[in-house]
PDB file of C-alpha atoms in Angstrom:
ATOM      1  CA  MET A   1      44.858  32.782   7.329  1.00 30.00           C
ATOM      2  CA  PRO A   2      43.563  29.486   5.876  1.00 31.00           C
ATOM      3  CA  THR A   3      46.025  27.343   4.016  1.00 34.00           C
ATOM      4  CA  VAL A   4      46.053  27.433   0.234  1.00 32.00           C
ATOM      5  CA  PHE A   5      46.724  23.720   0.077  1.00 31.00           C
ATOM      6  CA  GLN A   6      43.292  22.303   0.744  1.00 37.00           C
ATOM      7  CA  PRO A   7      43.510  18.880  -0.984  1.00 37.00           C
ATOM      8  CA  ASP A   8      44.439  15.748   0.945  1.00 41.00           C
ATOM      9  CA  PHE A   9      48.215  15.316   0.655  1.00 37.00           C
ATOM     10  CA  ARG A  10      48.364  11.972   2.448  1.00 41.00           C
ATOM     11  CA  MET A  11      50.180   9.247   0.566  1.00 43.00           C
ATOM     12  CA  PRO A  12      48.147   6.129  -0.187  1.00 43.00           C
ATOM     13  CA  ALA A  13      48.916   3.353   2.259  1.00 44.00           C
ATOM     14  CA  SER A  14      49.023   0.693  -0.443  1.00 42.00           C
ATOM     15  CA  ALA A  15      52.019  -1.064  -1.908  1.00 36.00           C
ATOM     16  CA  THR A  16      54.774   0.477  -3.990  1.00 39.00           C
ATOM     17  CA  HIS A  17      52.830   0.431  -7.278  1.00 44.00           C
ATOM     18  CA  ALA A  18      49.374   1.780  -6.522  1.00 42.00           C
ATOM     19  CA  PRO A  19      46.880   1.446  -9.391  1.00 48.00           C
ATOM     20  CA  VAL A  20      45.687   4.693 -10.907  1.00 53.00           C
ATOM     21  CA  ASN A  21      42.051   5.498 -10.287  1.00 50.00           C
ATOM     22  CA  THR A  22      40.655   5.645 -13.826  1.00 41.00           C
ATOM     23  CA  THR A  23      36.989   5.283 -12.993  1.00 41.00           C
ATOM     24  CA  GLY A  24      36.326   9.001 -12.770  1.00 41.00           C
ATOM     25  CA  ALA A  25      34.343   8.432  -9.547  1.00 50.00           C
ATOM     26  CA  PRO A  26      35.973  11.244  -7.506  1.00 61.00           C
ATOM     27  CA  ILE A  27      35.105  13.901 -10.102  1.00 76.00           C
ATOM     28  CA  THR A  28      31.710  14.488 -11.704  1.00 81.00           C
ATOM     29  CA  ALA A  29      30.892  16.485 -14.829  1.00 80.00           C
ATOM     30  CA  GLU A  30      29.115  19.015 -12.619  1.00 83.00           C
ATOM     31  CA  GLU A  31      32.242  19.484 -10.523  1.00 85.00           C
ATOM     32  CA  THR A  32      34.311  20.064 -13.657  1.00 85.00           C
ATOM     33  CA  GLN A  33      31.840  22.682 -14.825  1.00 85.00           C
ATOM     34  CA  ASP A  34      31.848  24.339 -11.400  1.00 84.00           C
ATOM     35  CA  TYR A  35      35.645  24.412 -11.414  1.00 84.00           C
ATOM     36  CA  PHE A  36      35.952  26.144 -14.790  1.00 86.00           C
ATOM     37  CA  THR A  37      33.189  28.585 -13.956  1.00 84.00           C
ATOM     38  CA  GLU A  38      34.800  29.580 -10.686  1.00 83.00           C
ATOM     39  CA  VAL A  39      38.383  29.966 -11.938  1.00 84.00           C
ATOM     40  CA  ALA A  40      37.599  31.380 -15.403  1.00 84.00           C
ATOM     41  CA  VAL A  41      39.144  34.777 -14.748  1.00 84.00           C
ATOM     42  CA  ASP A  42      42.186  33.252 -13.010  1.00 87.00           C
ATOM     43  CA  TYR A  43      43.387  31.834 -16.339  1.00 90.00           C
ATOM     44  CA  SER A  44      44.036  35.359 -17.601  1.00 91.00           C
ATOM     45  CA  ALA A  45      47.040  35.468 -15.251  1.00 91.00           C
ATOM     46  CA  TRP A  46      48.591  32.710 -17.383  1.00 94.00           C
ATOM     47  CA  SER A  47      47.529  34.207 -20.700  1.00 95.00           C
ATOM     48  CA  PRO A  48      45.653  37.475 -21.380  1.00 94.00           C
ATOM     49  CA  SER A  49      44.367  35.795 -24.563  1.00 96.00           C
ATOM     50  CA  TYR A  50      43.118  32.797 -22.565  1.00 95.00           C
ATOM     51  CA  ASN A  51      45.479  30.232 -24.032  1.00 97.00           C
ATOM     52  CA  MET A  52      44.621  27.626 -21.411  1.00 94.00           C
ATOM     53  CA  HIS A  53      47.476  25.246 -22.155  1.00 96.00           C
ATOM     54  CA  PHE A  54      51.262  24.931 -22.187  1.00 97.00           C
ATOM     55  CA  GLY A  55      53.361  26.596 -24.854  1.00 98.00           C
ATOM     56  CA  PHE A  56      55.354  25.151 -27.747  1.00 98.00           C
ATOM     57  CA  TRP A  57      58.948  26.330 -27.861  1.00 98.00           C
ATOM     58  CA  ARG A  58      60.960  26.320 -31.089  1.00 97.00           C
ATOM     59  CA  ALA A  59      64.163  27.959 -32.188  1.00 96.00           C
ATOM     60  CA  GLY A  60      63.631  31.672 -32.587  1.00 96.00           C
ATOM     61  CA  LEU A  61      61.116  32.019 -29.778  1.00 98.00           C
ATOM     62  CA  ASN A  62      62.131  33.724 -26.559  1.00 97.00           C
ATOM     63  CA  PRO A  63      61.576  31.188 -23.732  1.00 97.00           C
ATOM     64  CA  LEU A  64      60.986  34.068 -21.332  1.00 96.00           C
ATOM     65  CA  ARG A  65      57.967  35.272 -23.313  1.00 97.00           C
ATOM     66  CA  ARG A  66      55.191  32.835 -22.480  1.00 97.00           C
ATOM     67  CA  GLU A  67      52.447  34.215 -24.727  1.00 97.00           C
ATOM     68  CA  GLY A  68      54.479  33.673 -27.892  1.00 98.00           C
ATOM     69  CA  MET A  69      55.009  30.020 -27.000  1.00 98.00           C
ATOM     70  CA  LEU A  70      51.308  29.586 -26.178  1.00 98.00           C
ATOM     71  CA  VAL A  71      50.287  30.940 -29.579  1.00 98.00           C
ATOM     72  CA  GLU A  72      52.884  28.713 -31.234  1.00 98.00           C
ATOM     73  CA  MET A  73      51.181  25.678 -29.689  1.00 98.00           C
ATOM     74  CA  ASN A  74      47.990  26.747 -31.454  1.00 98.00           C
ATOM     75  CA  ARG A  75      49.871  26.943 -34.731  1.00 98.00           C
ATOM     76  CA  ALA A  76      51.498  23.560 -34.114  1.00 98.00           C
ATOM     77  CA  VAL A  77      47.983  22.132 -33.870  1.00 98.00           C
ATOM     78  CA  GLY A  78      47.083  23.852 -37.144  1.00 98.00           C
ATOM     79  CA  ARG A  79      50.089  22.354 -38.901  1.00 98.00           C
ATOM     80  CA  ALA A  80      49.250  18.892 -37.572  1.00 98.00           C
ATOM     81  CA  LEU A  81      45.725  19.098 -39.011  1.00 98.00           C
ATOM     82  CA  ARG A  82      47.229  19.128 -42.523  1.00 96.00           C
ATOM     83  CA  LEU A  83      44.168  20.845 -43.913  1.00 94.00           C
ATOM     84  CA  ASP A  84      45.788  21.461 -47.281  1.00 85.00           C
ATOM     85  CA  GLU A  85      46.161  17.704 -47.778  1.00 76.00           C
ATOM     86  CA  SER A  86      42.555  16.837 -46.973  1.00 59.00           C
ATOM     87  CA  GLN A  87      41.063  19.416 -49.347  1.00 57.00           C
ATOM     88  CA  PRO A  88      42.367  20.358 -52.816  1.00 52.00           C
ATOM     89  CA  ALA A  89      43.122  23.960 -53.657  1.00 49.00           C
ATOM     90  CA  ALA A  90      39.963  24.346 -55.728  1.00 49.00           C
ATOM     91  CA  GLY A  91      37.779  23.652 -52.695  1.00 51.00           C
ATOM     92  CA  ARG A  92      39.368  25.944 -50.139  1.00 55.00           C
ATOM     93  CA  GLN A  93      36.780  28.722 -50.188  1.00 70.00           C
ATOM     94  CA  ARG A  94      35.412  27.522 -46.872  1.00 87.00           C
ATOM     95  CA  ARG A  95      36.629  24.933 -44.375  1.00 94.00           C
ATOM     96  CA  CYS A  96      35.193  24.141 -40.980  1.00 97.00           C
ATOM     97  CA  VAL A  97      37.125  22.873 -37.957  1.00 98.00           C
ATOM     98  CA  ILE A  98      35.989  21.940 -34.453  1.00 98.00           C
ATOM     99  CA  ASP A  99      37.619  22.627 -31.104  1.00 98.00           C
ATOM    100  CA  MET A 100      36.451  19.934 -28.683  1.00 98.00           C
ATOM    101  CA  GLY A 101      36.758  21.440 -25.236  1.00 95.00           C
ATOM    102  CA  CYS A 102      37.780  24.890 -26.306  1.00 84.00           C
ATOM    103  CA  GLY A 103      38.094  26.849 -23.093  1.00 91.00           C
ATOM    104  CA  ALA A 104      37.721  30.405 -24.373  1.00 95.00           C
ATOM    105  CA  GLY A 105      38.489  29.461 -27.986  1.00 97.00           C
ATOM    106  CA  ALA A 106      42.106  30.638 -28.160  1.00 97.00           C
ATOM    107  CA  THR A 107      43.355  27.909 -30.501  1.00 98.00           C
ATOM    108  CA  ALA A 108      40.456  28.402 -32.896  1.00 98.00           C
ATOM    109  CA  ARG A 109      40.945  32.158 -32.769  1.00 98.00           C
ATOM    110  CA  THR A 110      44.607  31.833 -33.740  1.00 98.00           C
ATOM    111  CA  LEU A 111      43.935  29.467 -36.640  1.00 98.00           C
ATOM    112  CA  VAL A 112      40.981  31.435 -38.008  1.00 98.00           C
ATOM    113  CA  GLY A 113      43.020  34.621 -37.744  1.00 97.00           C
ATOM    114  CA  ASP A 114      45.849  33.026 -39.729  1.00 97.00           C
ATOM    115  CA  ASP A 115      43.660  31.526 -42.485  1.00 96.00           C
ATOM    116  CA  ALA A 116      40.811  33.484 -44.062  1.00 94.00           C
ATOM    117  CA  SER A 117      39.270  30.295 -45.506  1.00 94.00           C
ATOM    118  CA  LEU A 118      38.744  28.787 -42.067  1.00 97.00           C
ATOM    119  CA  TYR A 119      35.596  28.717 -39.960  1.00 97.00           C
ATOM    120  CA  ALA A 120      35.592  27.270 -36.459  1.00 98.00           C
ATOM    121  CA  VAL A 121      33.018  25.765 -34.135  1.00 98.00           C
ATOM    122  CA  THR A 122      34.061  25.487 -30.504  1.00 98.00           C
ATOM    123  CA  VAL A 123      32.432  23.274 -27.889  1.00 97.00           C
ATOM    124  CA  THR A 124      32.389  23.814 -24.138  1.00 95.00           C
ATOM    125  CA  ASN A 125      29.842  23.169 -21.405  1.00 92.00           C
ATOM    126  CA  VAL A 126      30.924  26.258 -19.442  1.00 92.00           C
ATOM    127  CA  PRO A 127      28.826  29.304 -20.426  1.00 92.00           C
ATOM    128  CA  VAL A 128      31.238  31.870 -18.981  1.00 93.00           C
ATOM    129  CA  GLN A 129      33.978  30.603 -21.308  1.00 94.00           C
ATOM    130  CA  ASN A 130      31.792  31.290 -24.336  1.00 95.00           C
ATOM    131  CA  ARG A 131      31.116  34.819 -23.102  1.00 95.00           C
ATOM    132  CA  ILE A 132      34.854  35.448 -22.746  1.00 95.00           C
ATOM    133  CA  ALA A 133      35.443  33.917 -26.190  1.00 96.00           C
ATOM    134  CA  ALA A 134      32.872  36.170 -27.868  1.00 97.00           C
ATOM    135  CA  ARG A 135      34.537  39.257 -26.415  1.00 97.00           C
ATOM    136  CA  LEU A 136      37.998  38.144 -27.570  1.00 97.00           C
ATOM    137  CA  ASP A 137      36.688  37.170 -31.034  1.00 98.00           C
ATOM    138  CA  ALA A 138      35.338  40.666 -31.537  1.00 98.00           C
ATOM    139  CA  ALA A 139      38.626  42.233 -30.455  1.00 97.00           C
ATOM    140  CA  ALA A 140      40.522  39.970 -32.879  1.00 97.00           C
ATOM    141  CA  GLY A 141      38.150  40.726 -35.768  1.00 97.00           C
ATOM    142  CA  VAL A 142      37.161  37.083 -36.344  1.00 97.00           C
ATOM    143  CA  ALA A 143      33.695  36.950 -34.759  1.00 97.00           C
ATOM    144  CA  ASP A 144      32.027  36.322 -38.128  1.00 97.00           C
ATOM    145  CA  ARG A 145      33.950  33.046 -38.562  1.00 97.00           C
ATOM    146  CA  MET A 146      33.627  31.682 -35.027  1.00 98.00           C
ATOM    147  CA  ALA A 147      30.658  29.853 -33.516  1.00 97.00           C
ATOM    148  CA  HIS A 148      30.670  28.854 -29.848  1.00 97.00           C
ATOM    149  CA  ILE A 149      28.210  26.223 -28.694  1.00 96.00           C
ATOM    150  CA  GLU A 150      27.425  25.078 -25.178  1.00 95.00           C
ATOM    151  CA  ALA A 151      27.462  21.283 -25.158  1.00 95.00           C
ATOM    152  CA  ASP A 152      29.143  18.152 -23.898  1.00 95.00           C
ATOM    153  CA  TYR A 153      31.930  17.414 -26.377  1.00 96.00           C
ATOM    154  CA  THR A 154      31.125  13.694 -26.245  1.00 97.00           C
ATOM    155  CA  ARG A 155      27.550  14.478 -27.409  1.00 96.00           C
ATOM    156  CA  THR A 156      27.751  17.706 -29.371  1.00 96.00           C
ATOM    157  CA  GLY A 157      24.593  17.381 -31.461  1.00 95.00           C
ATOM    158  CA  LEU A 158      26.530  18.675 -34.480  1.00 97.00           C
ATOM    159  CA  PRO A 159      25.978  17.020 -37.883  1.00 96.00           C
ATOM    160  CA  ALA A 160      28.086  13.988 -38.739  1.00 97.00           C
ATOM    161  CA  ALA A 161      31.011  13.922 -41.177  1.00 96.00           C
ATOM    162  CA  GLN A 162      31.116  17.681 -41.781  1.00 96.00           C
ATOM    163  CA  ALA A 163      34.356  18.769 -40.090  1.00 97.00           C
ATOM    164  CA  ASP A 164      37.605  19.214 -42.020  1.00 97.00           C
ATOM    165  CA  GLY A 165      39.587  18.822 -38.802  1.00 98.00           C
ATOM    166  CA  ALA A 166      39.181  18.658 -35.038  1.00 98.00           C
ATOM    167  CA  TRP A 167      41.398  19.025 -31.998  1.00 98.00           C
ATOM    168  CA  ALA A 168      41.482  18.914 -28.239  1.00 98.00           C
ATOM    169  CA  VAL A 169      44.236  20.820 -26.455  1.00 98.00           C
ATOM    170  CA  GLU A 170      44.437  19.762 -22.805  1.00 97.00           C
ATOM    171  CA  SER A 171      40.725  18.962 -22.827  1.00 97.00           C
ATOM    172  CA  ALA A 172      40.439  15.278 -23.824  1.00 98.00           C
ATOM    173  CA  CYS A 173      41.568  14.429 -20.286  1.00 96.00           C
ATOM    174  CA  TYR A 174      38.184  15.628 -18.995  1.00 95.00           C
ATOM    175  CA  ALA A 175      36.389  12.738 -20.712  1.00 96.00           C
ATOM    176  CA  GLU A 176      35.709   9.596 -18.677  1.00 94.00           C
ATOM    177  CA  GLY A 177      38.006   6.584 -18.511  1.00 96.00           C
ATOM    178  CA  ALA A 178      41.575   5.744 -19.394  1.00 97.00           C
ATOM    179  CA  ALA A 179      40.793   5.383 -23.122  1.00 98.00           C
ATOM    180  CA  LYS A 180      38.542   8.457 -23.453  1.00 98.00           C
ATOM    181  CA  ALA A 181      36.384   6.300 -25.715  1.00 98.00           C
ATOM    182  CA  ASP A 182      33.325   8.600 -25.688  1.00 98.00           C
ATOM    183  CA  PHE A 183      35.452  11.545 -26.789  1.00 98.00           C
ATOM    184  CA  VAL A 184      37.117   9.507 -29.562  1.00 98.00           C
ATOM    185  CA  ARG A 185      33.771   8.162 -30.781  1.00 98.00           C
ATOM    186  CA  GLU A 186      32.288  11.638 -31.130  1.00 98.00           C
ATOM    187  CA  ALA A 187      35.385  12.953 -32.905  1.00 98.00           C
ATOM    188  CA  ALA A 188      35.135  10.076 -35.394  1.00 98.00           C
ATOM    189  CA  ARG A 189      31.472  10.890 -35.993  1.00 98.00           C
ATOM    190  CA  LEU A 190      32.133  14.588 -36.631  1.00 98.00           C
ATOM    191  CA  LEU A 191      35.077  14.289 -39.023  1.00 98.00           C
ATOM    192  CA  LYS A 192      34.896  13.869 -42.770  1.00 97.00           C
ATOM    193  CA  PRO A 193      36.681  10.812 -44.181  1.00 97.00           C
ATOM    194  CA  GLY A 194      40.352  11.702 -44.483  1.00 96.00           C
ATOM    195  CA  ALA A 195      40.166  14.550 -41.967  1.00 97.00           C
ATOM    196  CA  ARG A 196      42.496  14.610 -38.973  1.00 98.00           C
ATOM    197  CA  LEU A 197      42.142  14.712 -35.212  1.00 98.00           C
ATOM    198  CA  VAL A 198      44.884  16.321 -33.101  1.00 98.00           C
ATOM    199  CA  VAL A 199      45.041  15.774 -29.344  1.00 98.00           C
ATOM    200  CA  VAL A 200      47.605  17.587 -27.193  1.00 98.00           C
ATOM    201  CA  ASP A 201      47.573  16.474 -23.580  1.00 98.00           C
ATOM    202  CA  GLY A 202      49.307  14.743 -20.732  1.00 97.00           C
ATOM    203  CA  PHE A 203      49.240  10.928 -20.857  1.00 98.00           C
ATOM    204  CA  LEU A 204      49.981   8.169 -18.410  1.00 98.00           C
ATOM    205  CA  LEU A 205      52.485   5.723 -19.883  1.00 97.00           C
ATOM    206  CA  ARG A 206      51.351   2.761 -17.810  1.00 95.00           C
ATOM    207  CA  LYS A 207      48.215   1.761 -15.960  1.00 92.00           C
ATOM    208  CA  ASN A 208      50.009   1.199 -12.667  1.00 93.00           C
ATOM    209  CA  PRO A 209      52.436   4.083 -12.088  1.00 94.00           C
ATOM    210  CA  GLY A 210      54.849   4.142  -9.200  1.00 93.00           C
ATOM    211  CA  ARG A 211      53.437   5.013  -5.816  1.00 94.00           C
ATOM    212  CA  ILE A 212      54.516   8.657  -5.746  1.00 94.00           C
ATOM    213  CA  ALA A 213      53.503   9.255  -9.365  1.00 95.00           C
ATOM    214  CA  ALA A 214      50.091   7.684  -8.746  1.00 95.00           C
ATOM    215  CA  TRP A 215      49.520   9.874  -5.689  1.00 95.00           C
ATOM    216  CA  LEU A 216      50.677  12.978  -7.531  1.00 95.00           C
ATOM    217  CA  HIS A 217      48.436  12.188 -10.495  1.00 96.00           C
ATOM    218  CA  ARG A 218      45.424  11.801  -8.219  1.00 94.00           C
ATOM    219  CA  LEU A 219      46.183  15.044  -6.368  1.00 94.00           C
ATOM    220  CA  TRP A 220      46.626  16.905  -9.667  1.00 94.00           C
ATOM    221  CA  ALA A 221      43.478  15.394 -11.191  1.00 94.00           C
ATOM    222  CA  ASP A 222      41.290  16.130  -8.184  1.00 93.00           C
ATOM    223  CA  SER A 223      42.614  19.686  -7.997  1.00 91.00           C
ATOM    224  CA  TRP A 224      41.912  20.444 -11.664  1.00 90.00           C
ATOM    225  CA  ALA A 225      38.612  18.492 -11.717  1.00 91.00           C
ATOM    226  CA  VAL A 226      39.961  15.834 -14.118  1.00 94.00           C
ATOM    227  CA  PRO A 227      38.574  12.278 -13.836  1.00 94.00           C
ATOM    228  CA  THR A 228      41.920  10.810 -14.955  1.00 95.00           C
ATOM    229  CA  LEU A 229      44.571  11.299 -17.592  1.00 97.00           C
ATOM    230  CA  ALA A 230      44.334   8.941 -20.532  1.00 98.00           C
ATOM    231  CA  VAL A 231      46.618   5.932 -20.608  1.00 98.00           C
ATOM    232  CA  ARG A 232      48.444   6.444 -23.901  1.00 98.00           C
ATOM    233  CA  ASP A 233      48.126   2.879 -25.214  1.00 98.00           C
ATOM    234  CA  ASP A 234      44.449   2.688 -24.276  1.00 98.00           C
ATOM    235  CA  PHE A 235      43.809   5.983 -26.040  1.00 98.00           C
ATOM    236  CA  THR A 236      45.503   4.934 -29.290  1.00 98.00           C
ATOM    237  CA  ALA A 237      43.613   1.616 -29.144  1.00 98.00           C
ATOM    238  CA  ALA A 238      40.347   3.571 -28.899  1.00 98.00           C
ATOM    239  CA  LEU A 239      41.357   5.568 -31.966  1.00 98.00           C
ATOM    240  CA  ARG A 240      41.907   2.360 -33.951  1.00 98.00           C
ATOM    241  CA  ASP A 241      38.635   0.878 -32.712  1.00 98.00           C
ATOM    242  CA  ASN A 242      36.746   3.948 -33.939  1.00 98.00           C
ATOM    243  CA  GLY A 243      38.100   3.983 -37.465  1.00 97.00           C
ATOM    244  CA  PHE A 244      41.197   6.149 -37.231  1.00 98.00           C
ATOM    245  CA  GLU A 245      44.358   5.405 -39.217  1.00 97.00           C
ATOM    246  CA  ASP A 246      47.897   6.823 -39.454  1.00 97.00           C
ATOM    247  CA  ILE A 247      48.019   7.240 -35.684  1.00 98.00           C
ATOM    248  CA  GLU A 248      51.157   9.002 -34.492  1.00 98.00           C
ATOM    249  CA  CYS A 249      52.194   9.922 -30.968  1.00 98.00           C
ATOM    250  CA  LYS A 250      54.935  12.499 -30.537  1.00 98.00           C
ATOM    251  CA  SER A 251      56.400  13.544 -27.211  1.00 98.00           C
ATOM    252  CA  LEU A 252      56.399  17.301 -26.652  1.00 98.00           C
ATOM    253  CA  ARG A 253      58.131  17.064 -23.288  1.00 96.00           C
ATOM    254  CA  TRP A 254      61.021  19.328 -24.241  1.00 97.00           C
ATOM    255  CA  ARG A 255      58.859  21.627 -26.350  1.00 98.00           C
ATOM    256  CA  VAL A 256      56.629  22.519 -23.397  1.00 98.00           C
ATOM    257  CA  ALA A 257      59.355  22.595 -20.741  1.00 97.00           C
ATOM    258  CA  PRO A 258      60.243  26.307 -21.199  1.00 97.00           C
ATOM    259  CA  SER A 259      56.634  27.390 -20.616  1.00 97.00           C
ATOM    260  CA  ALA A 260      56.188  24.914 -17.745  1.00 95.00           C
ATOM    261  CA  LEU A 261      59.147  26.503 -16.001  1.00 96.00           C
ATOM    262  CA  HIS A 262      57.129  29.712 -15.774  1.00 96.00           C
ATOM    263  CA  ILE A 263      54.802  28.029 -13.264  1.00 94.00           C
ATOM    264  CA  PRO A 264      56.716  28.394  -9.977  1.00 93.00           C
ATOM    265  CA  VAL A 265      57.205  32.167 -10.185  1.00 93.00           C
ATOM    266  CA  LEU A 266      53.813  32.889 -11.729  1.00 92.00           C
ATOM    267  CA  ALA A 267      51.843  30.608  -9.392  1.00 90.00           C
ATOM    268  CA  THR A 268      53.595  31.918  -6.287  1.00 92.00           C
ATOM    269  CA  ARG A 269      53.133  35.543  -7.285  1.00 89.00           C
ATOM    270  CA  PHE A 270      49.491  34.916  -8.203  1.00 89.00           C
ATOM    271  CA  THR A 271      48.812  33.107  -4.928  1.00 88.00           C
ATOM    272  CA  LEU A 272      50.248  35.865  -2.779  1.00 89.00           C
ATOM    273  CA  ALA A 273      48.451  38.583  -4.728  1.00 88.00           C
ATOM    274  CA  GLU A 274      45.086  36.832  -4.596  1.00 86.00           C
ATOM    275  CA  LEU A 275      45.401  35.998  -0.912  1.00 84.00           C
ATOM    276  CA  TRP A 276      46.194  39.638  -0.207  1.00 87.00           C
ATOM    277  CA  LYS A 277      43.215  40.883  -2.229  1.00 83.00           C
ATOM    278  CA  ALA A 278      40.882  38.316  -0.666  1.00 82.00           C
ATOM    279  CA  ARG A 279      42.259  38.892   2.850  1.00 79.00           C
ATOM    280  CA  GLY A 280      43.377  35.285   3.068  1.00 79.00           C
ATOM    281  CA  ARG A 281      40.127  33.765   1.841  1.00 83.00           C
ATOM    282  CA  LEU A 282      40.034  31.896  -1.449  1.00 85.00           C
ATOM    283  CA  SER A 283      37.247  29.565  -2.522  1.00 87.00           C
ATOM    284  CA  PRO A 284      37.982  25.808  -2.524  1.00 87.00           C
ATOM    285  CA  TRP A 285      38.254  25.517  -6.327  1.00 85.00           C
ATOM    286  CA  ARG A 286      40.557  28.526  -6.564  1.00 89.00           C
ATOM    287  CA  ARG A 287      42.834  27.005  -3.939  1.00 88.00           C
ATOM    288  CA  LYS A 288      42.821  23.679  -5.763  1.00 90.00           C
ATOM    289  CA  HIS A 289      43.620  25.454  -9.031  1.00 90.00           C
ATOM    290  CA  ILE A 290      46.804  26.824  -7.468  1.00 91.00           C
ATOM    291  CA  VAL A 291      47.755  23.404  -6.079  1.00 91.00           C
ATOM    292  CA  ALA A 292      47.278  21.795  -9.503  1.00 90.00           C
ATOM    293  CA  SER A 293      49.608  24.318 -11.110  1.00 91.00           C
ATOM    294  CA  TYR A 294      52.489  23.153  -8.933  1.00 92.00           C
ATOM    295  CA  CYS A 295      51.486  19.493  -9.347  1.00 92.00           C
ATOM    296  CA  ALA A 296      51.604  19.754 -13.136  1.00 92.00           C
ATOM    297  CA  LEU A 297      55.272  20.709 -13.027  1.00 91.00           C
ATOM    298  CA  ALA A 298      56.100  17.959 -10.532  1.00 93.00           C
ATOM    299  CA  LEU A 299      54.225  15.280 -12.483  1.00 93.00           C
ATOM    300  CA  GLY A 300      56.320  16.041 -15.554  1.00 92.00           C
ATOM    301  CA  MET A 301      59.416  14.830 -13.714  1.00 93.00           C
ATOM    302  CA  PHE A 302      58.172  11.218 -13.660  1.00 96.00           C
ATOM    303  CA  TRP A 303      59.335  10.194 -17.107  1.00 95.00           C
ATOM    304  CA  ARG A 304      58.533   6.499 -16.740  1.00 95.00           C
ATOM    305  CA  ASP A 305      54.933   7.242 -15.840  1.00 97.00           C
ATOM    306  CA  PHE A 306      53.941  10.413 -17.655  1.00 97.00           C
ATOM    307  CA  ASP A 307      54.501  12.267 -20.912  1.00 97.00           C
ATOM    308  CA  TYR A 308      53.057  15.297 -22.639  1.00 98.00           C
ATOM    309  CA  CYS A 309      52.225  14.312 -26.213  1.00 98.00           C
ATOM    310  CA  MET A 310      50.656  15.303 -29.476  1.00 98.00           C
ATOM    311  CA  VAL A 311      48.586  12.432 -30.866  1.00 98.00           C
ATOM    312  CA  THR A 312      47.396  12.723 -34.466  1.00 98.00           C
ATOM    313  CA  ALA A 313      45.126  10.396 -36.413  1.00 98.00           C
ATOM    314  CA  ARG A 314      43.303  10.389 -39.755  1.00 98.00           C
ATOM    315  CA  ARG A 315      39.657   9.392 -40.114  1.00 97.00           C
ATOM    316  CA  ALA A 316      39.515   6.347 -42.390  1.00 93.00           C
ATOM    317  CA  GLY A 317      37.556   6.324 -45.606  1.00 83.00           C
ATOM    318  CA  CYS A 318      39.575   8.521 -47.951  1.00 62.00           C
TER     319      CYS A 318
END
């Protein structure tokens, strides 16, 4: 039986503080697309509704019920958009929001389902995700207010200054570089003046993490086809440089911890079941996907080097 753990686990031979590789060279856009295409169905083991992110725990939610926390993260994004502030009551007949890197559109589906005035455009460069999204939209009864486009979220081709809000939930990390400048630039172009951007993701807290954290980050990134996590200060600087104001960064470390703790049991059970079904043969990306699941939990233990945050910013001009 081949080993599940295909990636190279060797520690870098460099000094104690190895610099993080932020060039994106090990991972190409094509590899990212191949990864999501190949493991698309595997995400349903985490969430039948394809919430491809961690959950948001609050008082009143059962920490043993993962799906409720995943949906709550979607609603936390909706609250952070502050749509009622950016548009007066008289103009709320129709509002449009954009999910930049939507996966199968779960966040948009939750928000559109909660608010009848909302229309959503989702952007992904993985066709199979849009096919899954269309099926789930129809089941949720929101297909008439959802549009899924296949595009690079740094070059969407959508009209400028038309969106009442935009977000990226665990997807901004797939943009190039430590600042994710191309992603930020496109978000600024799409948003109306005064509209908000919400980014929920993991962030590096320093450019040169400790040796173990740097190795773990690289193993995680390569396994989930991520060029690099953003460095938090570089990312907020890119927001300022592209005309965003009122930038706030809030740690969600403890909010996501209850859902993260589901990983060991779920990933182990999933691995054993899939190996049994496949008679010990899993494709390289599926094996890496399993490795990354364990790495994500381990990376969260390095508090000096990593945090899971919600970053919000308002487009200047209003």
